[in-house]
XYZ file of C-alpha atoms in Angstrom:
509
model
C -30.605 1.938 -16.889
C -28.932 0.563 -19.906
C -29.241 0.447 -23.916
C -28.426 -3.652 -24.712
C -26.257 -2.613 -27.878
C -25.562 -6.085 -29.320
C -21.756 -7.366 -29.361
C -21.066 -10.538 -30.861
C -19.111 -11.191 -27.180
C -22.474 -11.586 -25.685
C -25.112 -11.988 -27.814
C -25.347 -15.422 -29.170
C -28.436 -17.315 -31.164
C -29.437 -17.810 -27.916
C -30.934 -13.767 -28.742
C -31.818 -10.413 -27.194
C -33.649 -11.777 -23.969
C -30.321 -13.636 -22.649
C -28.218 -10.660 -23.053
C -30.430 -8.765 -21.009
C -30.155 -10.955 -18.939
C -26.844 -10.978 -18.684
C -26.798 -6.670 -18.765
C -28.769 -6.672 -15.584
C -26.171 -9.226 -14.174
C -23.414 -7.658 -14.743
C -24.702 -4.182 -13.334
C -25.887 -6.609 -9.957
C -22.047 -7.796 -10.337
C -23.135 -11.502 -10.616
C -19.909 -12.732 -11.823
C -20.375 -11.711 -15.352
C -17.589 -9.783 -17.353
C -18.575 -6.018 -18.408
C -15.693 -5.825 -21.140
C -15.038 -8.255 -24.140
C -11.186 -9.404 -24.445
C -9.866 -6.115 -25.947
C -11.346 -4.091 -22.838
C -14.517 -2.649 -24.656
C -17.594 -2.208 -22.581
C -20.232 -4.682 -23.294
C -23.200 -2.173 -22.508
C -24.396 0.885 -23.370
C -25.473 3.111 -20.706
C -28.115 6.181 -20.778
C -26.032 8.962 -20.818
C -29.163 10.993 -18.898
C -29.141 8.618 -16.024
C -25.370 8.546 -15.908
C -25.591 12.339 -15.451
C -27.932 12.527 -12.790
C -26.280 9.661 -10.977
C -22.912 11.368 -10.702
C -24.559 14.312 -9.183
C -26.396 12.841 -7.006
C -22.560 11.388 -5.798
C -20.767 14.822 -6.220
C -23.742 16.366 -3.583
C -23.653 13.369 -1.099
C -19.586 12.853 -1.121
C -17.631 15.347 -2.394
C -18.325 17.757 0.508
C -17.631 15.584 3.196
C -14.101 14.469 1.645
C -13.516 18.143 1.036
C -14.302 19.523 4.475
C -11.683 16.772 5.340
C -8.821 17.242 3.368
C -8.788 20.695 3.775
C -8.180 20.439 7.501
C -6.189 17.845 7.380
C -3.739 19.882 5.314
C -4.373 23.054 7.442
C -3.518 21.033 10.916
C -0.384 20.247 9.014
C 0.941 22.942 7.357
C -0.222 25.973 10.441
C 3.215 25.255 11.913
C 4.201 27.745 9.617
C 1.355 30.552 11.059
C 2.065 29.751 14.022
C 6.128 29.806 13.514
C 5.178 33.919 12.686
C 3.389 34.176 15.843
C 6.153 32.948 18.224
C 6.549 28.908 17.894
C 10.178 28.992 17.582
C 11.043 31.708 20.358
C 8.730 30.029 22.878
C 10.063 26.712 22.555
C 13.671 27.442 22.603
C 13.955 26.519 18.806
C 17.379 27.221 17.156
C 19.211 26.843 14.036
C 17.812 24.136 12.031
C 15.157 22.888 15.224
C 12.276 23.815 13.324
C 13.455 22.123 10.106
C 13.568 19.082 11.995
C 10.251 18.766 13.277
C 8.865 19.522 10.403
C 10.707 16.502 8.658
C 9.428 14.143 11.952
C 5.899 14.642 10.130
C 7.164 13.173 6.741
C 9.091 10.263 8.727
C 5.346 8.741 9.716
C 3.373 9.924 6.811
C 5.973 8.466 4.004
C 6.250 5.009 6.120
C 2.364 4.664 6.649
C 0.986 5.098 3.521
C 0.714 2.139 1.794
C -0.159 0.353 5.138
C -2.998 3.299 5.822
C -4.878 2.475 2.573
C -4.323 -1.425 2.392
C -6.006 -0.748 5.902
C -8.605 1.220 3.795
C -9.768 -1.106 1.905
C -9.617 -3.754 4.389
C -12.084 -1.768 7.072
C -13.868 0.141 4.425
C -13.439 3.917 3.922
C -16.568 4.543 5.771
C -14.870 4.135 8.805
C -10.966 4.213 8.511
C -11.053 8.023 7.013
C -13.219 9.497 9.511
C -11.541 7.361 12.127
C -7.935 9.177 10.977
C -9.150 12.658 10.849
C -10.386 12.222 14.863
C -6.776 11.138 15.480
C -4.658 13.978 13.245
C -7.600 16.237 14.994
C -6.781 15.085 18.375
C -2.899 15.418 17.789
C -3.115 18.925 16.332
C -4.950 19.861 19.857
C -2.278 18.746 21.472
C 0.480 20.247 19.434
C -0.661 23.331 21.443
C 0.301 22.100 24.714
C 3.820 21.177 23.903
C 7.078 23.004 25.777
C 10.142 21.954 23.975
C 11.591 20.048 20.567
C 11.055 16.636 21.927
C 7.328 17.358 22.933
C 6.593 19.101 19.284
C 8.696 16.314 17.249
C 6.639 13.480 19.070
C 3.254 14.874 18.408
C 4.106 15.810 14.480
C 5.213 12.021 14.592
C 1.807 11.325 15.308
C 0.056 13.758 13.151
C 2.232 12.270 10.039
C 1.040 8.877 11.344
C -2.678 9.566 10.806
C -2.186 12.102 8.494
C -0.962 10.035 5.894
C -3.926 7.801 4.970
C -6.204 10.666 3.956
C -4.689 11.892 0.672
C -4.850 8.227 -0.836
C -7.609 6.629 0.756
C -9.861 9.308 -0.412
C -8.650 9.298 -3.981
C -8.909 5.190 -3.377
C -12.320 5.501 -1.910
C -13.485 8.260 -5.109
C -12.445 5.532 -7.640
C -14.960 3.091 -6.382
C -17.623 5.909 -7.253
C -16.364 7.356 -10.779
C -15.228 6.517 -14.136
C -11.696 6.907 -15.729
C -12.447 10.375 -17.313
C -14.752 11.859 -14.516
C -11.703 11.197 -11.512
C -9.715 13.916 -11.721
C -12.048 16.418 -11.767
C -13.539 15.213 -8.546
C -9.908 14.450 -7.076
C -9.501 18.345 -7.700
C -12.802 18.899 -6.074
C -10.778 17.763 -2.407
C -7.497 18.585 -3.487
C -8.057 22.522 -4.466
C -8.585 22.427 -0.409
C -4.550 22.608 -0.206
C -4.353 25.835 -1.386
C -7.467 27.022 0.099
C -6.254 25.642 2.969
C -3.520 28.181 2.589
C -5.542 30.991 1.687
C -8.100 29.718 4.433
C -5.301 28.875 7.171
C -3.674 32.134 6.882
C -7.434 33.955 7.352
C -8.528 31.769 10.367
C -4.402 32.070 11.661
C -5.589 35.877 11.739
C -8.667 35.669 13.088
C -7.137 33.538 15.683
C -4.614 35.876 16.738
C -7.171 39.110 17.328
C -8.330 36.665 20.326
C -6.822 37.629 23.471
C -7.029 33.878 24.427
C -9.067 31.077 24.093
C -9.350 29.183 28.017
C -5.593 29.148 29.232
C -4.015 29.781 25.752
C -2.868 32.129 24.145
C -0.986 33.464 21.168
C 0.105 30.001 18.745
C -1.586 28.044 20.882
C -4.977 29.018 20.004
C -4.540 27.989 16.422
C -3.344 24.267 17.203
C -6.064 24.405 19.123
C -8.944 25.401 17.673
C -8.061 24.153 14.283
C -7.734 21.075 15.726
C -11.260 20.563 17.420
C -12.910 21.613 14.122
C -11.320 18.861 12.579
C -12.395 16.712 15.430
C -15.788 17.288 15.025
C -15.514 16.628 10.997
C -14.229 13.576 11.467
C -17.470 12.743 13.904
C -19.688 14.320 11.141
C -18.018 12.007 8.371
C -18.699 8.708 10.303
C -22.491 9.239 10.090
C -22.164 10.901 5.769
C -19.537 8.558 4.197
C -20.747 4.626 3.059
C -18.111 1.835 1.947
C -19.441 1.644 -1.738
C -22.038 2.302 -3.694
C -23.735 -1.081 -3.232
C -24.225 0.052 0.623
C -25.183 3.967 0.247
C -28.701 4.536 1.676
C -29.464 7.586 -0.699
C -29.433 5.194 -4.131
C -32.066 3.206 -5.225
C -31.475 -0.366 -6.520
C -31.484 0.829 -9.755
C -29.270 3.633 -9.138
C -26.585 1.248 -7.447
C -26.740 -1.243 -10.189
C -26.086 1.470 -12.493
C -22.887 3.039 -10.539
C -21.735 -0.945 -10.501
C -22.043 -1.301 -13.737
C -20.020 1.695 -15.575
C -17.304 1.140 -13.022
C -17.051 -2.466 -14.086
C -17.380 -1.628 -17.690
C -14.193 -0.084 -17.618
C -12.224 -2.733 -16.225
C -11.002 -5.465 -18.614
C -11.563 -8.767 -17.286
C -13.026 -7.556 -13.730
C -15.730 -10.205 -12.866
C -16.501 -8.113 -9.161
C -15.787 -4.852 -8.692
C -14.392 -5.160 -5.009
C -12.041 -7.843 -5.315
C -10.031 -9.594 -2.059
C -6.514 -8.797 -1.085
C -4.083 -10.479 -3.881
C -0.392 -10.498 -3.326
C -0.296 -10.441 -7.265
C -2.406 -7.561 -7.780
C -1.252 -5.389 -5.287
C 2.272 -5.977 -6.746
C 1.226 -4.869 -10.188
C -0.261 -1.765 -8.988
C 3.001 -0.970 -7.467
C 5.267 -1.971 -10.004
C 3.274 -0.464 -13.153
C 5.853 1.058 -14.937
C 2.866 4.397 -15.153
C 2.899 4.369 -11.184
C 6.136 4.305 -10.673
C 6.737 7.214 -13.099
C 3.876 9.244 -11.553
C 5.156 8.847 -8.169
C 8.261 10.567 -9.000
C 6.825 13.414 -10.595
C 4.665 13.550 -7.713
C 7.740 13.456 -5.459
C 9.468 16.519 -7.245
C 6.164 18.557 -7.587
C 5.307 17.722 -3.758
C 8.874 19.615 -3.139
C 6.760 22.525 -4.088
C 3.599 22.266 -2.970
C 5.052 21.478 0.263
C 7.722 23.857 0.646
C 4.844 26.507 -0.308
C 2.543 25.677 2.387
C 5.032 25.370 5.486
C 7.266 28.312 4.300
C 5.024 30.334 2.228
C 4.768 32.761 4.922
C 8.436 32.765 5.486
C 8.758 34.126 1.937
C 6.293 36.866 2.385
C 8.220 38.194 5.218
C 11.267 38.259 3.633
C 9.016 39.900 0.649
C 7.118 42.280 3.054
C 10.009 42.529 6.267
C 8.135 45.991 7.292
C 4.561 44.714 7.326
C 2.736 43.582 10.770
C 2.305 39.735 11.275
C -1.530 39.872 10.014
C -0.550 41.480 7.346
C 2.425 39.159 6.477
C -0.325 36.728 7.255
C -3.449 37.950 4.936
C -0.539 38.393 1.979
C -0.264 34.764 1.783
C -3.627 34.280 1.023
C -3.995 35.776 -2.560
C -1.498 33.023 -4.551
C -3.597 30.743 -2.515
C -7.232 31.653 -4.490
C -5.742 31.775 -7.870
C -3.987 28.546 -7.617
C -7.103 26.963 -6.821
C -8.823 28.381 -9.419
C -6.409 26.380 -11.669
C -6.529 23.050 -9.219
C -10.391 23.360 -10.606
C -10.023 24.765 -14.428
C -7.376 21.880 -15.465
C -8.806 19.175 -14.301
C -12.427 19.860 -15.427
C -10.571 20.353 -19.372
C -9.131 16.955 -18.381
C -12.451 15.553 -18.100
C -13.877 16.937 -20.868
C -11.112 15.653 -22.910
C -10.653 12.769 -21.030
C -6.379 13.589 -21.255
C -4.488 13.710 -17.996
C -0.627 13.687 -19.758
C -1.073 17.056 -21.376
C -1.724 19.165 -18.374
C 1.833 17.566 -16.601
C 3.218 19.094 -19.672
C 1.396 22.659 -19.613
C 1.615 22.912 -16.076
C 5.165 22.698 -15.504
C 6.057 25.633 -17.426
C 4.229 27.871 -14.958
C 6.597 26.591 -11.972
C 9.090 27.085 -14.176
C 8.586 30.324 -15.108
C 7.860 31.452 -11.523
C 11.000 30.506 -9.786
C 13.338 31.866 -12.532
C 11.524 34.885 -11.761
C 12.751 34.763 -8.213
C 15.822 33.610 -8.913
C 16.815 36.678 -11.374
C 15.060 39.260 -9.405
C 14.766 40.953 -6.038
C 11.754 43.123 -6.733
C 9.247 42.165 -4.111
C 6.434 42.731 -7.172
C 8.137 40.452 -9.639
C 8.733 38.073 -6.944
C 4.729 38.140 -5.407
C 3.653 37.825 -8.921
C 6.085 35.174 -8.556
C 4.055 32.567 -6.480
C 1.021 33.482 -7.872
C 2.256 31.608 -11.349
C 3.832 28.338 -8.775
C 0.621 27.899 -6.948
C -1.402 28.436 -10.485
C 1.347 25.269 -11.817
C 1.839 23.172 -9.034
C -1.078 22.401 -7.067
C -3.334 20.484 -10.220
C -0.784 17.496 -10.131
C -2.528 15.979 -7.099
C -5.358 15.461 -8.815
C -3.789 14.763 -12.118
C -1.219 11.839 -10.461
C -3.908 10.231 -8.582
C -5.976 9.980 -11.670
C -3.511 8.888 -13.891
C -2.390 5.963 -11.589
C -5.930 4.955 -10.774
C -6.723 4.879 -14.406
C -3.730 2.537 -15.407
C -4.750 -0.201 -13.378
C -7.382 -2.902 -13.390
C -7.958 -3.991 -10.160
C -9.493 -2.366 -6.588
C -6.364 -4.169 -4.747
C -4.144 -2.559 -7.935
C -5.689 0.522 -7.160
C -5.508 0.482 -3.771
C -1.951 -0.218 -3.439
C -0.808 1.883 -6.550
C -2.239 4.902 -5.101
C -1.018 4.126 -1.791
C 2.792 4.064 -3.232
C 2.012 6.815 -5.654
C 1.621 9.421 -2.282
C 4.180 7.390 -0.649
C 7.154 8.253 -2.756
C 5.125 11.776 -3.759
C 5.769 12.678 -0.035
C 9.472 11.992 0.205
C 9.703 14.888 -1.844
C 7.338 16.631 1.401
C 10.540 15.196 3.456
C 12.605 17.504 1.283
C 10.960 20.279 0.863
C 11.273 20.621 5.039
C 15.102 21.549 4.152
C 14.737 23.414 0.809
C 14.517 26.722 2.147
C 16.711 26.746 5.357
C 18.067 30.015 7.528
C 21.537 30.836 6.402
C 20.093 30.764 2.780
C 17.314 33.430 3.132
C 16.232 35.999 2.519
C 16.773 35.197 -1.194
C 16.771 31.833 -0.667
C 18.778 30.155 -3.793
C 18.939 27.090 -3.148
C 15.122 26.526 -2.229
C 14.028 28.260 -5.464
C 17.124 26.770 -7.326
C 15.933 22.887 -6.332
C 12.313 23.717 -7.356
C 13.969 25.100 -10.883
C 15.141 21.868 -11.289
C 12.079 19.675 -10.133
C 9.692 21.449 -12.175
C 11.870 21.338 -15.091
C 12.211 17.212 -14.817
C 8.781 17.380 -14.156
C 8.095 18.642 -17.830
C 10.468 16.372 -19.263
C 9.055 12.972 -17.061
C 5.759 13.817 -18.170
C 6.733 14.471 -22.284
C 8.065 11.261 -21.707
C 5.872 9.370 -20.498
C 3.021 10.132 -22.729
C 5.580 9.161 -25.296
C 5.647 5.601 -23.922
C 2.297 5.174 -23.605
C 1.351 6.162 -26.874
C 4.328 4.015 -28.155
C 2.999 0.753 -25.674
C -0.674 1.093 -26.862
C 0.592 0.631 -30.493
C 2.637 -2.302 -29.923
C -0.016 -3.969 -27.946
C -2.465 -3.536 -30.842
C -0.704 -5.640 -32.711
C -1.060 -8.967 -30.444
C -3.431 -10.979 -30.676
C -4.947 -10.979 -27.507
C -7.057 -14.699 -27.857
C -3.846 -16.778 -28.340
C -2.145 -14.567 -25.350
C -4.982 -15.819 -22.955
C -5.145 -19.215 -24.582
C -4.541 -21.709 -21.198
C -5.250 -19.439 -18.679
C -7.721 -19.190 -15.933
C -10.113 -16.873 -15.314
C -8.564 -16.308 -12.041
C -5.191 -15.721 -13.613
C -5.941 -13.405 -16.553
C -7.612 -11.194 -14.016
C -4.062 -11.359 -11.945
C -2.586 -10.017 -15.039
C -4.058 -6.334 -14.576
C -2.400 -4.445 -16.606
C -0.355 -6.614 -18.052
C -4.002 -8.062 -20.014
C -3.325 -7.666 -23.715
C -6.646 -5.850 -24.301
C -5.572 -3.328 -21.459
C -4.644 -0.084 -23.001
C -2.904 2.576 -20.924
C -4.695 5.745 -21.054
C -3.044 9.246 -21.324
């Protein structure tokens, strides 16, 4: 499992046979540390088992979280197929109606996240995520049978309310499985389902739509609908193919779940046990990391986009395409879609390889950037297509790459857990604004909507230059204290309460 490569933290004239020891205790989690003071792994793993470990993970986990997320973002983002097949005429909508009940989803889902993945950890992902997708499943069904504003804002209430665990419990729950390095890779591996989901809503939205009717609906109906009982039956699936943690998944040998244990620990500077209990102090610290805090608001401004491109995406088409038929509006949407996901993939696996998260917020960006001064200057419906093929290409990566970053800035499962939790929290305020970036009286051109994402994309780049600045600037000044006499007096108990703030913790780009 392990190569015993001898550090004068652990081995002692007491020899080689009591640090084994001690290796194979610390990958059982016995209460042993897996780092020395400075944060440097204690053991030595086999590279060849790590490798088949992880895929043996990727085939039993990723698919399952996948199939989730990406209807979970199509039941909330096919308000905007089904506003092109006759949502706003049939329920009387008006003026700035639908605006506003698509801003009751981001009331719940901001308000609920960091209680949705404390809850997380509490019940155990194995059975609060597939328990959630049943109940944003059940509420897209019923989205279908609603008659007026009051009806629809209700039920996207509800759908916000269950909706808005997913995104951070599963980037939560994937931290418990993978190292610092290999996260964002397999965040992207859920996450490119938003603009599949796109490219895959706007397919099934037309697909839909050739039915005549499906029992006594008809027209938008059908897509709330039967959207909506395939993500039912996922969420059944998922009860039976998720597992807490690696300690209780069925499909690993002993040997195996020492092993994923282990490196996960070996990370972690003064982590005795790799699923801690709720602390009041750790949870704060994964809030309150300066790194979080940042992330979260450049995942606020880039969710503005990402947002704003899946609930009025096909709103932009039309006003692209004003001749075409509704499929074809429809099937137009679909194209940004693929590429962008093609880059949700491509930038986080070079992120992994290089194990560097910072540089892709600053090589990203440009690509927004570059896309909406192309709307902005001109009215060519070319130029402007080609247009959202460079914004989806930019914008939906950062997912993966916040989540990462924040989850590999903290020490702690409870730091984790809550950081993450406020990371998509204050990410989906900017979802709350993106519901009135792109409103009737300013189409078809729509300046302001492309203006504000302009000027989010463009802090973006600038939050992101700075913040690797800091880091790089932090690391240097904490390599200069000495990290024995800053512990000197403390507890065990209490140096693990310091989380980040541990002088051998060093932030990581």
């Amino acid at each position: 499992m392990a190569n015993a490569s001898r550090s004068p933290s652990l081995v002692d004239e007491k020899g080689v046979a009591e640090y084994e020891e001690n290796v194979m205790d610390i990958a059982a989690g016995r209460g042993h540390l897996a780092t020395d003071e400075y944060g440097q792994a204690l053991v030595e793993f086999d590279k060849a088992a790590e490798s088949r470990l992880r895929l043996k993970i990727d085939l039993f986990i990723i698919p399952t979280v996948s199939l989730m997320y990406l209807f979970c973002f199509i039941d909330r983002a096919n308000i905007g197929n089904a506003k092109l097949a006759g949502f706003e005429k049939d329920l009387g909508l008006e003026g700035l109606d639908y605006n506003i009940v698509l801003s009751v989803f981001f009331v719940s889902y901001i308000v609920f996240e960091i209680p949705s993945n404390l809850m997380c950890k509490w019940i155990g992902p194995g059975w609060w995520l597939p328990g959630i997708e049943i109940g944003f499943g059940i509420c897209s069904v019923a989205t279908a049978f609603v008659n007026n504003i009051h009806e629809a804002c209700g039920v996207r209430f509800l759908l916000g309310l269950f909706e808005a665990g997913l995104m951070p419990g599963i980037a939560y729950y994937l931290s418990r499985w993978y190292r610092r390095s290999e996260l964002a890779f397999r965040l992207s591996l859920y996450i490119v389902m938003a603009p599949l989901a796109g490219a895959f809503g706007g397919l099934l939205a037309s697909g839909i739509l050739k039915l005549d009717s499906f029992g006594t609906l008809s027209s938008w109906q059908m897509i709330f609908a039967i959207e909506g009982i395939v993500t039912i039956c996922i969420g059944i699936i998922s009860f039976f193919t998720l597992t807490d943690r690696p300690e209780t998944a069925l499909w690993l040998s002993q040997e195996e779940k020492d092993l994923a244990v282990a490196r996960i620990k070996s990370e972690r500077v003064a982590t005795t046990e790799l699923l801690d209990k709720f602390d009041t102090a750790k949870m704060m610290r994964g809030i309150f990391s300066p790194t979080t805090i940042i992330t979260a608001f450049i995942y606020m401004l880039n969710n503005i986009t990402v947002q704003g491109l899946g609930m009025f995406a096909p709103t932009i088409i039309k006003t692209i395409y004003p001749s075409a038929g509704v499929i074809s509006q429809q099937l137009h949407t679909v194209p940004p879609y693929i590429v962008g996901a093609f880059f949700t993939l491509l930038f986080p696996f070079l992120s992994w390889r290089f194990d560097h998260r910072l540089i892709f917020f600053v090589l990203c960006a440009p690509l927004m950037i570059i896309g909406y001064i192309m709307f902005l200057a001109s009215e060519d419906p070319m130029v402007r297509y080609g247009a959202t093929f460079l914004i989806s290409s930019g914008s939906f990566a950062f997912g993966a790459f916040c989540a990462a970053h924040v989850s590999a800035n903290v020490v702690s499962d409870t730091a984790r857990s809550s950081a993450i939790g406020a990371m998509v929290m204050l990410g989906n305020i900017g979802g709350l604004i993106s519901t009135w970036s792109y409103l009737p009286f300013d189409g078809p051109n729509y300046h302001i909507g492309n203006g504000l994402n302009l000027a989010t994309s463009s802090t973006t780049l600038l939050l992101g230059a700075g913040l690797w600045v800091y880091m790089t600037w932090d690391n240097k000044r904490r390599d200069q204290v000495d990290v024995a006499a800053a512990l000197a007096g403390l507890s065990q108990m209490q140096i693990q309460d310091l989380d980040w703030r541990h002088p051998g913790f060093r932030w990581r780009p």
